[in-house]
Amino acid sequence: MSNKIIGFLEYYLPFINWLIIIFVFSHIPQLQSPLPGTYGYLFRKTAHFIEYFILSYLNYRLLTKYHKLNLNLSLIITFIFCSAYAVADEYHQTFIYGRNSSLWDVLIDTLGISTFIFGIFLYKSLKRNKKSRV
């Protein structure tokens, strides 16, 4: 198998699949949490945070490992793309019966993206500091 196919399967396929998963969940009419009341609300908002944290990771991984972009450019593209996808996803929900668009959800999605990016900066910074001490 060629390196292009292996690279696609390893980096693009998980990323594209995750985009599809987000789209499919957004396309379910009147999607409800299995939990009642406040627990259901917290469950849904946590799901938003986690799904965009994972999307950010998959996008960053694709850009740094497959396309070999540098750290800063990868993180900038990751933030822009994932945030735009969050906005598009909320807009998409306006066309689905029983669903609506929410700026609050976009902010939670963006918080998941930003948390991932902050985590990468922190990890890389600690790694650099550890090397400079040795």
PDB file of C-alpha atoms in Angstrom:
ATOM      1  CA  MET A   1       0.000   0.000   0.000  1.00  0.00           C
ATOM      2  CA  SER A   2       1.374   3.435  -0.883  1.00  0.00           C
ATOM      3  CA  ASN A   3       2.273   6.087   1.690  1.00  0.00           C
ATOM      4  CA  LYS A   4      -0.492   8.356   0.356  1.00  0.00           C
ATOM      5  CA  ILE A   5      -3.153   5.750   1.027  1.00  0.00           C
ATOM      6  CA  ILE A   6      -1.729   4.917   4.453  1.00  0.00           C
ATOM      7  CA  GLY A   7      -1.555   8.641   5.297  1.00  0.00           C
ATOM      8  CA  PHE A   8      -5.144   9.127   4.175  1.00  0.00           C
ATOM      9  CA  LEU A   9      -6.354   6.206   6.257  1.00  0.00           C
ATOM     10  CA  GLU A  10      -4.362   7.231   9.308  1.00  0.00           C
ATOM     11  CA  TYR A  11      -4.944  10.997   9.322  1.00  0.00           C
ATOM     12  CA  TYR A  12      -7.750  12.018   6.968  1.00  0.00           C
ATOM     13  CA  LEU A  13     -10.176   9.191   7.605  1.00  0.00           C
ATOM     14  CA  PRO A  14     -10.560   9.777  11.386  1.00  0.00           C
ATOM     15  CA  PHE A  15     -10.872  13.525  10.793  1.00  0.00           C
ATOM     16  CA  ILE A  16     -13.509  13.158   8.071  1.00  0.00           C
ATOM     17  CA  ASN A  17     -15.376  10.518  10.064  1.00  0.00           C
ATOM     18  CA  TRP A  18     -15.548  12.847  13.074  1.00  0.00           C
ATOM     19  CA  LEU A  19     -16.911  15.661  10.888  1.00  0.00           C
ATOM     20  CA  ILE A  20     -19.575  13.252   9.659  1.00  0.00           C
ATOM     21  CA  ILE A  21     -20.414  12.122  13.206  1.00  0.00           C
ATOM     22  CA  ILE A  22     -20.964  15.741  14.276  1.00  0.00           C
ATOM     23  CA  PHE A  23     -23.114  16.363  11.188  1.00  0.00           C
ATOM     24  CA  VAL A  24     -25.211  13.235  11.753  1.00  0.00           C
ATOM     25  CA  PHE A  25     -25.934  14.076  15.394  1.00  0.00           C
ATOM     26  CA  SER A  26     -26.911  17.597  14.345  1.00  0.00           C
ATOM     27  CA  HIS A  27     -29.254  16.169  11.749  1.00  0.00           C
ATOM     28  CA  ILE A  28     -31.319  14.150  14.250  1.00  0.00           C
ATOM     29  CA  PRO A  29     -34.702  15.868  14.757  1.00  0.00           C
ATOM     30  CA  GLN A  30     -35.565  16.758  18.343  1.00  0.00           C
ATOM     31  CA  LEU A  31     -32.392  15.157  19.746  1.00  0.00           C
ATOM     32  CA  GLN A  32     -32.754  14.918  23.511  1.00  0.00           C
ATOM     33  CA  SER A  33     -30.458  13.925  26.342  1.00  0.00           C
ATOM     34  CA  PRO A  34     -31.241  10.647  28.108  1.00  0.00           C
ATOM     35  CA  LEU A  35     -30.924  12.486  31.437  1.00  0.00           C
ATOM     36  CA  PRO A  36     -33.616  14.662  33.018  1.00  0.00           C
ATOM     37  CA  GLY A  37     -33.533  18.407  33.632  1.00  0.00           C
ATOM     38  CA  THR A  38     -30.267  20.042  34.616  1.00  0.00           C
ATOM     39  CA  TYR A  39     -28.337  16.798  34.183  1.00  0.00           C
ATOM     40  CA  GLY A  40     -29.531  16.561  30.601  1.00  0.00           C
ATOM     41  CA  TYR A  41     -28.562  20.161  29.943  1.00  0.00           C
ATOM     42  CA  LEU A  42     -25.076  19.614  31.393  1.00  0.00           C
ATOM     43  CA  PHE A  43     -24.726  16.380  29.425  1.00  0.00           C
ATOM     44  CA  ARG A  44     -25.529  18.130  26.128  1.00  0.00           C
ATOM     45  CA  LYS A  45     -23.168  21.044  26.792  1.00  0.00           C
ATOM     46  CA  THR A  46     -20.377  18.690  27.861  1.00  0.00           C
ATOM     47  CA  ALA A  47     -20.929  16.719  24.662  1.00  0.00           C
ATOM     48  CA  HIS A  48     -20.463  19.926  22.643  1.00  0.00           C
ATOM     49  CA  PHE A  49     -17.203  20.679  24.456  1.00  0.00           C
ATOM     50  CA  ILE A  50     -15.839  17.149  24.020  1.00  0.00           C
ATOM     51  CA  GLU A  51     -16.811  16.730  20.364  1.00  0.00           C
ATOM     52  CA  TYR A  52     -15.004  19.931  19.392  1.00  0.00           C
ATOM     53  CA  PHE A  53     -12.008  19.151  21.606  1.00  0.00           C
ATOM     54  CA  ILE A  54     -11.672  15.851  19.700  1.00  0.00           C
ATOM     55  CA  LEU A  55     -12.220  17.561  16.340  1.00  0.00           C
ATOM     56  CA  SER A  56      -9.429  20.006  17.213  1.00  0.00           C
ATOM     57  CA  TYR A  57      -7.093  17.158  18.092  1.00  0.00           C
ATOM     58  CA  LEU A  58      -7.827  15.316  14.831  1.00  0.00           C
ATOM     59  CA  ASN A  59      -7.409  18.495  12.770  1.00  0.00           C
ATOM     60  CA  TYR A  60      -4.147  19.429  14.525  1.00  0.00           C
ATOM     61  CA  ARG A  61      -2.822  15.882  14.107  1.00  0.00           C
ATOM     62  CA  LEU A  62      -3.651  15.937  10.381  1.00  0.00           C
ATOM     63  CA  LEU A  63      -1.921  19.272   9.872  1.00  0.00           C
ATOM     64  CA  THR A  64       1.238  18.524  11.877  1.00  0.00           C
ATOM     65  CA  LYS A  65       1.790  14.844  11.117  1.00  0.00           C
ATOM     66  CA  TYR A  66       0.499  14.498   7.560  1.00  0.00           C
ATOM     67  CA  HIS A  67       0.960  17.973   6.106  1.00  0.00           C
ATOM     68  CA  LYS A  68       4.009  18.758   8.298  1.00  0.00           C
ATOM     69  CA  LEU A  69       2.890  22.300   9.127  1.00  0.00           C
ATOM     70  CA  ASN A  70       4.584  24.098  11.999  1.00  0.00           C
ATOM     71  CA  LEU A  71       2.974  24.379  15.429  1.00  0.00           C
ATOM     72  CA  ASN A  72       1.661  27.941  15.193  1.00  0.00           C
ATOM     73  CA  LEU A  73       0.212  27.607  11.701  1.00  0.00           C
ATOM     74  CA  SER A  74      -1.393  24.274  12.608  1.00  0.00           C
ATOM     75  CA  LEU A  75      -3.036  25.761  15.686  1.00  0.00           C
ATOM     76  CA  ILE A  76      -4.274  28.843  13.836  1.00  0.00           C
ATOM     77  CA  ILE A  77      -5.791  26.738  11.049  1.00  0.00           C
ATOM     78  CA  THR A  78      -7.255  24.343  13.612  1.00  0.00           C
ATOM     79  CA  PHE A  79      -8.919  27.181  15.514  1.00  0.00           C
ATOM     80  CA  ILE A  80     -10.311  28.829  12.378  1.00  0.00           C
ATOM     81  CA  PHE A  81     -11.534  25.628  10.733  1.00  0.00           C
ATOM     82  CA  CYS A  82     -13.084  24.076  13.841  1.00  0.00           C
ATOM     83  CA  SER A  83     -14.745  27.336  14.877  1.00  0.00           C
ATOM     84  CA  ALA A  84     -16.163  27.777  11.367  1.00  0.00           C
ATOM     85  CA  TYR A  85     -17.440  24.198  11.480  1.00  0.00           C
ATOM     86  CA  ALA A  86     -19.127  24.921  14.824  1.00  0.00           C
ATOM     87  CA  VAL A  87     -20.903  27.942  13.308  1.00  0.00           C
ATOM     88  CA  ALA A  88     -21.888  25.961  10.204  1.00  0.00           C
ATOM     89  CA  ASP A  89     -23.136  23.109  12.385  1.00  0.00           C
ATOM     90  CA  GLU A  90     -25.390  25.433  14.385  1.00  0.00           C
ATOM     91  CA  TYR A  91     -26.674  27.003  11.163  1.00  0.00           C
ATOM     92  CA  HIS A  92     -27.366  23.507   9.794  1.00  0.00           C
ATOM     93  CA  GLN A  93     -29.531  22.797  12.844  1.00  0.00           C
ATOM     94  CA  THR A  94     -31.877  25.655  11.909  1.00  0.00           C
ATOM     95  CA  PHE A  95     -33.111  23.472   9.039  1.00  0.00           C
ATOM     96  CA  ILE A  96     -33.810  20.423  11.221  1.00  0.00           C
ATOM     97  CA  TYR A  97     -37.248  19.906  12.779  1.00  0.00           C
ATOM     98  CA  GLY A  98     -37.163  20.426  16.539  1.00  0.00           C
ATOM     99  CA  ARG A  99     -33.651  21.869  16.515  1.00  0.00           C
ATOM    100  CA  ASN A 100     -32.429  25.445  16.704  1.00  0.00           C
ATOM    101  CA  SER A 101     -29.251  27.420  16.473  1.00  0.00           C
ATOM    102  CA  SER A 102     -27.518  28.590  19.624  1.00  0.00           C
ATOM    103  CA  LEU A 103     -24.705  31.088  20.039  1.00  0.00           C
ATOM    104  CA  TRP A 104     -24.150  29.545  23.471  1.00  0.00           C
ATOM    105  CA  ASP A 105     -23.402  26.174  21.812  1.00  0.00           C
ATOM    106  CA  VAL A 106     -20.907  27.815  19.450  1.00  0.00           C
ATOM    107  CA  LEU A 107     -19.193  29.391  22.468  1.00  0.00           C
ATOM    108  CA  ILE A 108     -19.003  26.009  24.221  1.00  0.00           C
ATOM    109  CA  ASP A 109     -17.644  24.422  21.028  1.00  0.00           C
ATOM    110  CA  THR A 110     -15.045  27.190  20.820  1.00  0.00           C
ATOM    111  CA  LEU A 111     -14.157  26.616  24.463  1.00  0.00           C
ATOM    112  CA  GLY A 112     -13.426  22.967  23.618  1.00  0.00           C
ATOM    113  CA  ILE A 113     -11.247  24.084  20.701  1.00  0.00           C
ATOM    114  CA  SER A 114      -9.444  26.703  22.809  1.00  0.00           C
ATOM    115  CA  THR A 115      -8.862  24.237  25.637  1.00  0.00           C
ATOM    116  CA  PHE A 116      -7.183  21.832  23.224  1.00  0.00           C
ATOM    117  CA  ILE A 117      -5.005  24.618  21.798  1.00  0.00           C
ATOM    118  CA  PHE A 118      -4.060  25.848  25.273  1.00  0.00           C
ATOM    119  CA  GLY A 119      -3.203  22.270  26.243  1.00  0.00           C
ATOM    120  CA  ILE A 120      -0.869  21.911  23.252  1.00  0.00           C
ATOM    121  CA  PHE A 121       0.852  25.218  24.071  1.00  0.00           C
ATOM    122  CA  LEU A 122       1.264  24.151  27.688  1.00  0.00           C
ATOM    123  CA  TYR A 123       2.588  20.713  26.723  1.00  0.00           C
ATOM    124  CA  LYS A 124       5.075  22.134  24.198  1.00  0.00           C
ATOM    125  CA  SER A 125       6.190  24.812  26.668  1.00  0.00           C
ATOM    126  CA  LEU A 126       6.793  22.297  29.451  1.00  0.00           C
ATOM    127  CA  LYS A 127       8.632  20.026  27.020  1.00  0.00           C
ATOM    128  CA  ARG A 128      10.911  22.931  25.929  1.00  0.00           C
ATOM    129  CA  ASN A 129      11.589  23.942  29.533  1.00  0.00           C
ATOM    130  CA  LYS A 130      12.466  20.383  30.465  1.00  0.00           C
ATOM    131  CA  LYS A 131      14.955  20.159  27.560  1.00  0.00           C
ATOM    132  CA  SER A 132      16.576  23.488  28.470  1.00  0.00           C
ATOM    133  CA  ARG A 133      17.227  22.296  32.037  1.00  0.00           C
ATOM    134  CA  VAL A 134      19.116  19.193  30.954  1.00  0.00           C
TER     135      VAL A 134
END
